PDB file of N, CA and C in Angstrom:
ATOM      1  N   MET A 110      42.168 -51.883  17.743  1.00 44.00           N
ATOM      2  CA  MET A 110      42.613 -50.605  18.266  1.00 44.00           C
ATOM      3  C   MET A 110      41.787 -49.498  17.625  1.00 44.00           C
ATOM      4  N   PRO A 111      41.233 -48.589  18.442  1.00 46.00           N
ATOM      5  CA  PRO A 111      40.407 -47.538  17.859  1.00 46.00           C
ATOM      6  C   PRO A 111      41.254 -46.535  17.110  1.00 46.00           C
ATOM      7  N   THR A 112      40.622 -45.905  16.173  1.00 43.00           N
ATOM      8  CA  THR A 112      41.301 -44.824  15.484  1.00 43.00           C
ATOM      9  C   THR A 112      41.319 -43.620  16.403  1.00 43.00           C
ATOM     10  N   THR A 113      42.340 -42.800  16.275  1.00 45.00           N
ATOM     11  CA  THR A 113      42.393 -41.593  17.085  1.00 45.00           C
ATOM     12  C   THR A 113      41.498 -40.560  16.429  1.00 45.00           C
ATOM     13  N   MET A 114      40.450 -40.200  17.104  1.00 57.00           N
ATOM     14  CA  MET A 114      39.510 -39.222  16.577  1.00 57.00           C
ATOM     15  C   MET A 114      39.605 -37.969  17.432  1.00 57.00           C
ATOM     16  N   THR A 115      39.387 -36.874  16.810  1.00 83.00           N
ATOM     17  CA  THR A 115      39.410 -35.626  17.539  1.00 83.00           C
ATOM     18  C   THR A 115      38.131 -35.503  18.360  1.00 83.00           C
ATOM     19  N   ILE A 116      38.322 -35.225  19.631  1.00 92.00           N
ATOM     20  CA  ILE A 116      37.188 -34.976  20.514  1.00 92.00           C
ATOM     21  C   ILE A 116      37.078 -33.465  20.640  1.00 92.00           C
ATOM     22  N   PRO A 117      35.922 -32.904  20.325  1.00 94.00           N
ATOM     23  CA  PRO A 117      35.777 -31.448  20.380  1.00 94.00           C
ATOM     24  C   PRO A 117      36.146 -30.884  21.752  1.00 94.00           C
ATOM     25  N   GLU A 118      36.752 -29.715  21.738  1.00 94.00           N
ATOM     26  CA  GLU A 118      37.150 -29.066  22.995  1.00 94.00           C
ATOM     27  C   GLU A 118      35.966 -28.865  23.921  1.00 94.00           C
ATOM     28  N   GLU A 119      34.815 -28.525  23.370  1.00 96.00           N
ATOM     29  CA  GLU A 119      33.622 -28.325  24.199  1.00 96.00           C
ATOM     30  C   GLU A 119      33.269 -29.613  24.950  1.00 96.00           C
ATOM     31  N   THR A 120      33.402 -30.748  24.286  1.00 96.00           N
ATOM     32  CA  THR A 120      33.118 -32.031  24.918  1.00 96.00           C
ATOM     33  C   THR A 120      34.129 -32.320  26.020  1.00 96.00           C
ATOM     34  N   LEU A 121      35.410 -32.070  25.739  1.00 96.00           N
ATOM     35  CA  LEU A 121      36.445 -32.281  26.756  1.00 96.00           C
ATOM     36  C   LEU A 121      36.231 -31.362  27.952  1.00 96.00           C
ATOM     37  N   GLU A 122      35.843 -30.124  27.676  1.00 96.00           N
ATOM     38  CA  GLU A 122      35.597 -29.175  28.771  1.00 96.00           C
ATOM     39  C   GLU A 122      34.436 -29.648  29.644  1.00 96.00           C
ATOM     40  N   ARG A 123      33.356 -30.065  29.013  1.00 97.00           N
ATOM     41  CA  ARG A 123      32.195 -30.546  29.777  1.00 97.00           C
ATOM     42  C   ARG A 123      32.542 -31.792  30.586  1.00 97.00           C
ATOM     43  N   LEU A 124      33.357 -32.667  29.999  1.00 96.00           N
ATOM     44  CA  LEU A 124      33.764 -33.872  30.711  1.00 96.00           C
ATOM     45  C   LEU A 124      34.694 -33.530  31.870  1.00 96.00           C
ATOM     46  N   ALA A 125      35.583 -32.570  31.679  1.00 96.00           N
ATOM     47  CA  ALA A 125      36.471 -32.129  32.761  1.00 96.00           C
ATOM     48  C   ALA A 125      35.656 -31.559  33.922  1.00 96.00           C
ATOM     49  N   ILE A 126      34.617 -30.819  33.609  1.00 96.00           N
ATOM     50  CA  ILE A 126      33.737 -30.266  34.648  1.00 96.00           C
ATOM     51  C   ILE A 126      33.016 -31.394  35.379  1.00 96.00           C
ATOM     52  N   LEU A 127      32.538 -32.383  34.622  1.00 96.00           N
ATOM     53  CA  LEU A 127      31.863 -33.525  35.243  1.00 96.00           C
ATOM     54  C   LEU A 127      32.818 -34.284  36.162  1.00 96.00           C
ATOM     55  N   LEU A 128      34.039 -34.526  35.713  1.00 94.00           N
ATOM     56  CA  LEU A 128      35.029 -35.208  36.547  1.00 94.00           C
ATOM     57  C   LEU A 128      35.298 -34.429  37.825  1.00 94.00           C
ATOM     58  N   ALA A 129      35.419 -33.112  37.706  1.00 94.00           N
ATOM     59  CA  ALA A 129      35.662 -32.273  38.884  1.00 94.00           C
ATOM     60  C   ALA A 129      34.486 -32.338  39.848  1.00 94.00           C
ATOM     61  N   THR A 130      33.283 -32.307  39.311  1.00 94.00           N
ATOM     62  CA  THR A 130      32.085 -32.333  40.139  1.00 94.00           C
ATOM     63  C   THR A 130      31.934 -33.665  40.874  1.00 94.00           C
ATOM     64  N   VAL A 131      32.146 -34.762  40.173  1.00 93.00           N
ATOM     65  CA  VAL A 131      31.914 -36.089  40.744  1.00 93.00           C
ATOM     66  C   VAL A 131      33.080 -36.559  41.596  1.00 93.00           C
ATOM     67  N   THR A 132      34.312 -36.301  41.134  1.00 91.00           N
ATOM     68  CA  THR A 132      35.476 -36.883  41.811  1.00 91.00           C
ATOM     69  C   THR A 132      36.346 -35.871  42.532  1.00 91.00           C
ATOM     70  N   GLY A 133      36.190 -34.591  42.218  1.00 91.00           N
ATOM     71  CA  GLY A 133      37.040 -33.571  42.819  1.00 91.00           C
ATOM     72  C   GLY A 133      38.365 -33.398  42.093  1.00 91.00           C
ATOM     73  N   LEU A 134      38.586 -34.173  41.029  1.00 89.00           N
ATOM     74  CA  LEU A 134      39.828 -34.063  40.260  1.00 89.00           C
ATOM     75  C   LEU A 134      39.742 -32.898  39.280  1.00 89.00           C
ATOM     76  N   SER A 135      40.819 -32.169  39.173  1.00 90.00           N
ATOM     77  CA  SER A 135      40.870 -31.027  38.269  1.00 90.00           C
ATOM     78  C   SER A 135      41.629 -31.403  37.004  1.00 90.00           C
ATOM     79  N   PHE A 136      41.017 -31.149  35.858  1.00 87.00           N
ATOM     80  CA  PHE A 136      41.663 -31.385  34.573  1.00 87.00           C
ATOM     81  C   PHE A 136      41.579 -30.121  33.731  1.00 87.00           C
ATOM     82  N   PRO A 137      42.561 -29.235  33.918  1.00 92.00           N
ATOM     83  CA  PRO A 137      42.584 -27.999  33.145  1.00 92.00           C
ATOM     84  C   PRO A 137      42.871 -28.297  31.672  1.00 92.00           C
ATOM     85  N   ARG A 138      42.689 -27.309  30.861  1.00 93.00           N
ATOM     86  CA  ARG A 138      42.894 -27.422  29.410  1.00 93.00           C
ATOM     87  C   ARG A 138      44.245 -28.065  29.080  1.00 93.00           C
ATOM     88  N   THR A 139      45.269 -27.782  29.864  1.00 94.00           N
ATOM     89  CA  THR A 139      46.601 -28.334  29.585  1.00 94.00           C
ATOM     90  C   THR A 139      46.650 -29.851  29.750  1.00 94.00           C
ATOM     91  N   LYS A 140      45.646 -30.438  30.389  1.00 92.00           N
ATOM     92  CA  LYS A 140      45.588 -31.891  30.605  1.00 92.00           C
ATOM     93  C   LYS A 140      44.527 -32.581  29.749  1.00 92.00           C
ATOM     94  N   TRP A 141      43.901 -31.829  28.857  1.00 93.00           N
ATOM     95  CA  TRP A 141      42.847 -32.409  28.041  1.00 93.00           C
ATOM     96  C   TRP A 141      43.366 -33.490  27.105  1.00 93.00           C
ATOM     97  N   SER A 142      44.621 -33.414  26.707  1.00 93.00           N
ATOM     98  CA  SER A 142      45.165 -34.482  25.856  1.00 93.00           C
ATOM     99  C   SER A 142      45.212 -35.794  26.648  1.00 93.00           C
ATOM    100  N   ASP A 143      45.492 -35.720  27.948  1.00 93.00           N
ATOM    101  CA  ASP A 143      45.456 -36.918  28.795  1.00 93.00           C
ATOM    102  C   ASP A 143      44.030 -37.469  28.886  1.00 93.00           C
ATOM    103  N   LEU A 144      43.080 -36.567  28.993  1.00 94.00           N
ATOM    104  CA  LEU A 144      41.674 -36.963  29.052  1.00 94.00           C
ATOM    105  C   LEU A 144      41.260 -37.648  27.745  1.00 94.00           C
ATOM    106  N   ALA A 145      41.672 -37.088  26.620  1.00 95.00           N
ATOM    107  CA  ALA A 145      41.360 -37.690  25.319  1.00 95.00           C
ATOM    108  C   ALA A 145      41.999 -39.072  25.197  1.00 95.00           C
ATOM    109  N   ARG A 146      43.222 -39.218  25.678  1.00 94.00           N
ATOM    110  CA  ARG A 146      43.904 -40.512  25.635  1.00 94.00           C
ATOM    111  C   ARG A 146      43.173 -41.531  26.500  1.00 94.00           C
ATOM    112  N   ALA A 147      42.710 -41.112  27.674  1.00 94.00           N
ATOM    113  CA  ALA A 147      41.964 -42.014  28.560  1.00 94.00           C
ATOM    114  C   ALA A 147      40.676 -42.487  27.884  1.00 94.00           C
ATOM    115  N   LEU A 148      40.012 -41.594  27.187  1.00 95.00           N
ATOM    116  CA  LEU A 148      38.784 -41.957  26.478  1.00 95.00           C
ATOM    117  C   LEU A 148      39.082 -42.910  25.326  1.00 95.00           C
ATOM    118  N   THR A 149      40.192 -42.686  24.646  1.00 95.00           N
ATOM    119  CA  THR A 149      40.608 -43.579  23.558  1.00 95.00           C
ATOM    120  C   THR A 149      40.920 -44.968  24.096  1.00 95.00           C
ATOM    121  N   ASP A 150      41.632 -45.024  25.221  1.00 94.00           N
ATOM    122  CA  ASP A 150      41.953 -46.310  25.841  1.00 94.00           C
ATOM    123  C   ASP A 150      40.690 -47.031  26.314  1.00 94.00           C
ATOM    124  N   LEU A 151      39.773 -46.292  26.912  1.00 95.00           N
ATOM    125  CA  LEU A 151      38.528 -46.893  27.382  1.00 95.00           C
ATOM    126  C   LEU A 151      37.731 -47.438  26.204  1.00 95.00           C
ATOM    127  N   ALA A 152      37.654 -46.671  25.127  1.00 95.00           N
ATOM    128  CA  ALA A 152      36.948 -47.138  23.936  1.00 95.00           C
ATOM    129  C   ALA A 152      37.578 -48.436  23.432  1.00 95.00           C
ATOM    130  N   ALA A 153      38.895 -48.493  23.382  1.00 95.00           N
ATOM    131  CA  ALA A 153      39.594 -49.698  22.914  1.00 95.00           C
ATOM    132  C   ALA A 153      39.282 -50.887  23.813  1.00 95.00           C
ATOM    133  N   ASP A 154      39.308 -50.668  25.121  1.00 95.00           N
ATOM    134  CA  ASP A 154      39.025 -51.751  26.061  1.00 95.00           C
ATOM    135  C   ASP A 154      37.597 -52.277  25.915  1.00 95.00           C
ATOM    136  N   GLU A 155      36.715 -51.420  25.448  1.00 94.00           N
ATOM    137  CA  GLU A 155      35.317 -51.814  25.249  1.00 94.00           C
ATOM    138  C   GLU A 155      35.063 -52.312  23.830  1.00 94.00           C
ATOM    139  N   GLY A 156      36.125 -52.363  23.010  1.00 95.00           N
ATOM    140  CA  GLY A 156      35.978 -52.819  21.636  1.00 95.00           C
ATOM    141  C   GLY A 156      35.285 -51.817  20.738  1.00 95.00           C
ATOM    142  N   ARG A 157      35.420 -50.555  21.085  1.00 94.00           N
ATOM    143  CA  ARG A 157      34.768 -49.481  20.314  1.00 94.00           C
ATOM    144  C   ARG A 157      35.816 -48.680  19.568  1.00 94.00           C
ATOM    145  N   ASP A 158      35.399 -48.047  18.485  1.00 92.00           N
ATOM    146  CA  ASP A 158      36.320 -47.282  17.646  1.00 92.00           C
ATOM    147  C   ASP A 158      36.261 -45.776  17.863  1.00 92.00           C
ATOM    148  N   ASP A 159      35.300 -45.298  18.637  1.00 94.00           N
ATOM    149  CA  ASP A 159      35.064 -43.858  18.692  1.00 94.00           C
ATOM    150  C   ASP A 159      35.091 -43.325  20.125  1.00 94.00           C
ATOM    151  N   PRO A 160      36.232 -42.776  20.563  1.00 95.00           N
ATOM    152  CA  PRO A 160      36.292 -42.217  21.915  1.00 95.00           C
ATOM    153  C   PRO A 160      35.349 -41.025  22.102  1.00 95.00           C
ATOM    154  N   ARG A 161      35.049 -40.339  21.014  1.00 95.00           N
ATOM    155  CA  ARG A 161      34.098 -39.226  21.109  1.00 95.00           C
ATOM    156  C   ARG A 161      32.735 -39.746  21.557  1.00 95.00           C
ATOM    157  N   ALA A 162      32.321 -40.885  21.038  1.00 95.00           N
ATOM    158  CA  ALA A 162      31.039 -41.467  21.436  1.00 95.00           C
ATOM    159  C   ALA A 162      31.049 -41.856  22.911  1.00 95.00           C
ATOM    160  N   VAL A 163      32.183 -42.346  23.399  1.00 95.00           N
ATOM    161  CA  VAL A 163      32.310 -42.690  24.820  1.00 95.00           C
ATOM    162  C   VAL A 163      32.125 -41.429  25.665  1.00 95.00           C
ATOM    163  N   ALA A 164      32.769 -40.343  25.258  1.00 96.00           N
ATOM    164  CA  ALA A 164      32.657 -39.079  25.991  1.00 96.00           C
ATOM    165  C   ALA A 164      31.223 -38.565  25.980  1.00 96.00           C
ATOM    166  N   GLU A 165      30.601 -38.569  24.805  1.00 96.00           N
ATOM    167  CA  GLU A 165      29.237 -38.046  24.690  1.00 96.00           C
ATOM    168  C   GLU A 165      28.239 -38.907  25.467  1.00 96.00           C
ATOM    169  N   GLU A 166      28.444 -40.214  25.444  1.00 96.00           N
ATOM    170  CA  GLU A 166      27.586 -41.120  26.209  1.00 96.00           C
ATOM    171  C   GLU A 166      27.708 -40.841  27.713  1.00 96.00           C
ATOM    172  N   THR A 167      28.931 -40.609  28.158  1.00 96.00           N
ATOM    173  CA  THR A 167      29.166 -40.289  29.569  1.00 96.00           C
ATOM    174  C   THR A 167      28.460 -38.993  29.947  1.00 96.00           C
ATOM    175  N   LEU A 168      28.527 -38.011  29.082  1.00 97.00           N
ATOM    176  CA  LEU A 168      27.877 -36.729  29.358  1.00 97.00           C
ATOM    177  C   LEU A 168      26.351 -36.842  29.337  1.00 97.00           C
ATOM    178  N   ARG A 169      25.834 -37.772  28.549  1.00 97.00           N
ATOM    179  CA  ARG A 169      24.375 -37.983  28.520  1.00 97.00           C
ATOM    180  C   ARG A 169      23.882 -38.654  29.802  1.00 97.00           C
ATOM    181  N   HIS A 170      24.801 -39.334  30.515  1.00 96.00           N
ATOM    182  CA  HIS A 170      24.436 -40.057  31.739  1.00 96.00           C
ATOM    183  C   HIS A 170      25.366 -39.636  32.881  1.00 96.00           C
ATOM    184  N   PRO A 171      25.309 -38.351  33.264  1.00 93.00           N
ATOM    185  CA  PRO A 171      26.242 -37.849  34.277  1.00 93.00           C
ATOM    186  C   PRO A 171      26.054 -38.493  35.649  1.00 93.00           C
ATOM    187  N   ASP A 172      24.916 -39.133  35.867  1.00 94.00           N
ATOM    188  CA  ASP A 172      24.672 -39.790  37.150  1.00 94.00           C
ATOM    189  C   ASP A 172      25.282 -41.191  37.218  1.00 94.00           C
ATOM    190  N   ASP A 173      25.908 -41.645  36.128  1.00 95.00           N
ATOM    191  CA  ASP A 173      26.571 -42.955  36.108  1.00 95.00           C
ATOM    192  C   ASP A 173      27.955 -42.803  36.736  1.00 95.00           C
ATOM    193  N   ARG A 174      27.965 -42.824  38.056  1.00 92.00           N
ATOM    194  CA  ARG A 174      29.210 -42.585  38.804  1.00 92.00           C
ATOM    195  C   ARG A 174      30.293 -43.616  38.473  1.00 92.00           C
ATOM    196  N   LEU A 175      29.895 -44.857  38.249  1.00 93.00           N
ATOM    197  CA  LEU A 175      30.883 -45.888  37.921  1.00 93.00           C
ATOM    198  C   LEU A 175      31.622 -45.553  36.627  1.00 93.00           C
ATOM    199  N   ARG A 176      30.908 -45.033  35.651  1.00 94.00           N
ATOM    200  CA  ARG A 176      31.534 -44.670  34.372  1.00 94.00           C
ATOM    201  C   ARG A 176      32.500 -43.507  34.579  1.00 94.00           C
ATOM    202  N   VAL A 177      32.070 -42.515  35.317  1.00 94.00           N
ATOM    203  CA  VAL A 177      32.928 -41.354  35.572  1.00 94.00           C
ATOM    204  C   VAL A 177      34.174 -41.793  36.342  1.00 94.00           C
ATOM    205  N   GLU A 178      33.990 -42.651  37.320  1.00 91.00           N
ATOM    206  CA  GLU A 178      35.137 -43.134  38.101  1.00 91.00           C
ATOM    207  C   GLU A 178      36.073 -44.001  37.254  1.00 91.00           C
ATOM    208  N   GLU A 179      35.519 -44.728  36.290  1.00 94.00           N
ATOM    209  CA  GLU A 179      36.357 -45.517  35.382  1.00 94.00           C
ATOM    210  C   GLU A 179      37.260 -44.597  34.560  1.00 94.00           C
ATOM    211  N   ILE A 180      36.712 -43.520  34.080  1.00 94.00           N
ATOM    212  CA  ILE A 180      37.521 -42.553  33.326  1.00 94.00           C
ATOM    213  C   ILE A 180      38.570 -41.945  34.247  1.00 94.00           C
ATOM    214  N   ALA A 181      38.153 -41.548  35.440  1.00 92.00           N
ATOM    215  CA  ALA A 181      39.082 -40.934  36.395  1.00 92.00           C
ATOM    216  C   ALA A 181      40.218 -41.881  36.755  1.00 92.00           C
ATOM    217  N   SER A 182      39.910 -43.171  36.877  1.00 92.00           N
ATOM    218  CA  SER A 182      40.953 -44.131  37.252  1.00 92.00           C
ATOM    219  C   SER A 182      42.034 -44.237  36.182  1.00 92.00           C
ATOM    220  N   ARG A 183      41.700 -43.899  34.960  1.00 92.00           N
ATOM    221  CA  ARG A 183      42.670 -43.933  33.868  1.00 92.00           C
ATOM    222  C   ARG A 183      43.527 -42.661  33.833  1.00 92.00           C
ATOM    223  N   LEU A 184      43.182 -41.721  34.699  1.00 89.00           N
ATOM    224  CA  LEU A 184      43.879 -40.436  34.737  1.00 89.00           C
ATOM    225  C   LEU A 184      44.681 -40.234  36.013  1.00 89.00           C
ATOM    226  N   THR A 185      44.608 -41.198  36.897  1.00 83.00           N
ATOM    227  CA  THR A 185      45.284 -41.059  38.185  1.00 83.00           C
ATOM    228  C   THR A 185      46.188 -42.256  38.435  1.00 83.00           C
ATOM    229  N   VAL A 186      47.110 -42.089  39.351  1.00 71.00           N
ATOM    230  CA  VAL A 186      48.017 -43.161  39.742  1.00 71.00           C
ATOM    231  C   VAL A 186      47.428 -43.846  40.963  1.00 71.00           C
ATOM    232  N   GLY A 187      47.221 -45.141  40.871  1.00 61.00           N
ATOM    233  CA  GLY A 187      46.620 -45.878  41.964  1.00 61.00           C
ATOM    234  C   GLY A 187      47.624 -46.458  42.949  1.00 61.00           C
ATOM    235  N   GLU A 188      48.892 -46.468  42.596  1.00 59.00           N
ATOM    236  CA  GLU A 188      49.914 -47.067  43.459  1.00 59.00           C
ATOM    237  C   GLU A 188      50.283 -46.123  44.597  1.00 59.00           C
ATOM    238  N   THR A 189      50.288 -46.673  45.817  1.00 57.00           N
ATOM    239  CA  THR A 189      50.685 -45.881  46.984  1.00 57.00           C
ATOM    240  C   THR A 189      51.681 -46.641  47.833  1.00 57.00           C
ATOM    241  N   TYR A 190      52.268 -47.691  47.291  1.00 58.00           N
ATOM    242  CA  TYR A 190      53.167 -48.529  48.069  1.00 58.00           C
ATOM    243  C   TYR A 190      54.328 -47.741  48.655  1.00 58.00           C
ATOM    244  N   PHE A 191      54.738 -46.684  48.002  1.00 54.00           N
ATOM    245  CA  PHE A 191      55.876 -45.915  48.482  1.00 54.00           C
ATOM    246  C   PHE A 191      55.557 -45.130  49.747  1.00 54.00           C
ATOM    247  N   PHE A 192      54.293 -45.051  50.147  1.00 55.00           N
ATOM    248  CA  PHE A 192      53.920 -44.391  51.394  1.00 55.00           C
ATOM    249  C   PHE A 192      53.727 -45.389  52.531  1.00 55.00           C
ATOM    250  N   ARG A 193      53.713 -46.671  52.251  1.00 56.00           N
ATOM    251  CA  ARG A 193      53.360 -47.666  53.252  1.00 56.00           C
ATOM    252  C   ARG A 193      54.453 -47.995  54.237  1.00 56.00           C
ATOM    253  N   ASP A 194      55.696 -48.010  53.808  1.00 57.00           N
ATOM    254  CA  ASP A 194      56.769 -48.454  54.685  1.00 57.00           C
ATOM    255  C   ASP A 194      57.931 -47.464  54.611  1.00 57.00           C
ATOM    256  N   ALA A 195      57.832 -46.438  55.415  1.00 56.00           N
ATOM    257  CA  ALA A 195      58.863 -45.383  55.402  1.00 56.00           C
ATOM    258  C   ALA A 195      60.231 -45.915  55.779  1.00 56.00           C
ATOM    259  N   ARG A 196      60.284 -46.991  56.549  1.00 58.00           N
ATOM    260  CA  ARG A 196      61.585 -47.538  56.961  1.00 58.00           C
ATOM    261  C   ARG A 196      62.414 -47.961  55.758  1.00 58.00           C
ATOM    262  N   GLY A 197      61.805 -48.452  54.714  1.00 54.00           N
ATOM    263  CA  GLY A 197      62.538 -48.938  53.557  1.00 54.00           C
ATOM    264  C   GLY A 197      63.147 -47.828  52.720  1.00 54.00           C
ATOM    265  N   TYR A 198      62.825 -46.579  53.032  1.00 51.00           N
ATOM    266  CA  TYR A 198      63.292 -45.462  52.196  1.00 51.00           C
ATOM    267  C   TYR A 198      64.198 -44.490  52.973  1.00 51.00           C
ATOM    268  N   ARG A 199      64.718 -44.920  54.084  1.00 52.00           N
ATOM    269  CA  ARG A 199      65.583 -44.039  54.879  1.00 52.00           C
ATOM    270  C   ARG A 199      67.015 -44.349  54.643  1.00 52.00           C
TER     271      ARG A 199
END
């Protein structure tokens, strides 16, 4: 499990801008703690200890859409089953 490291606000801001540019998702300052948690989880899944390094690496390679989408997927809800069958909810 990675240690929780502080990710500089400037880094979170730049990453939020990148996410908005690539995916259209908005992550205002009030959601930066969620962004930091997603980076910490991603670092752990990759066997890394430093979520800050994950963020900085992503910013160094902004054209790596798969990486940006991986981060975004950790910030969004993928389940939509509740929209599929309206009959079951009446």
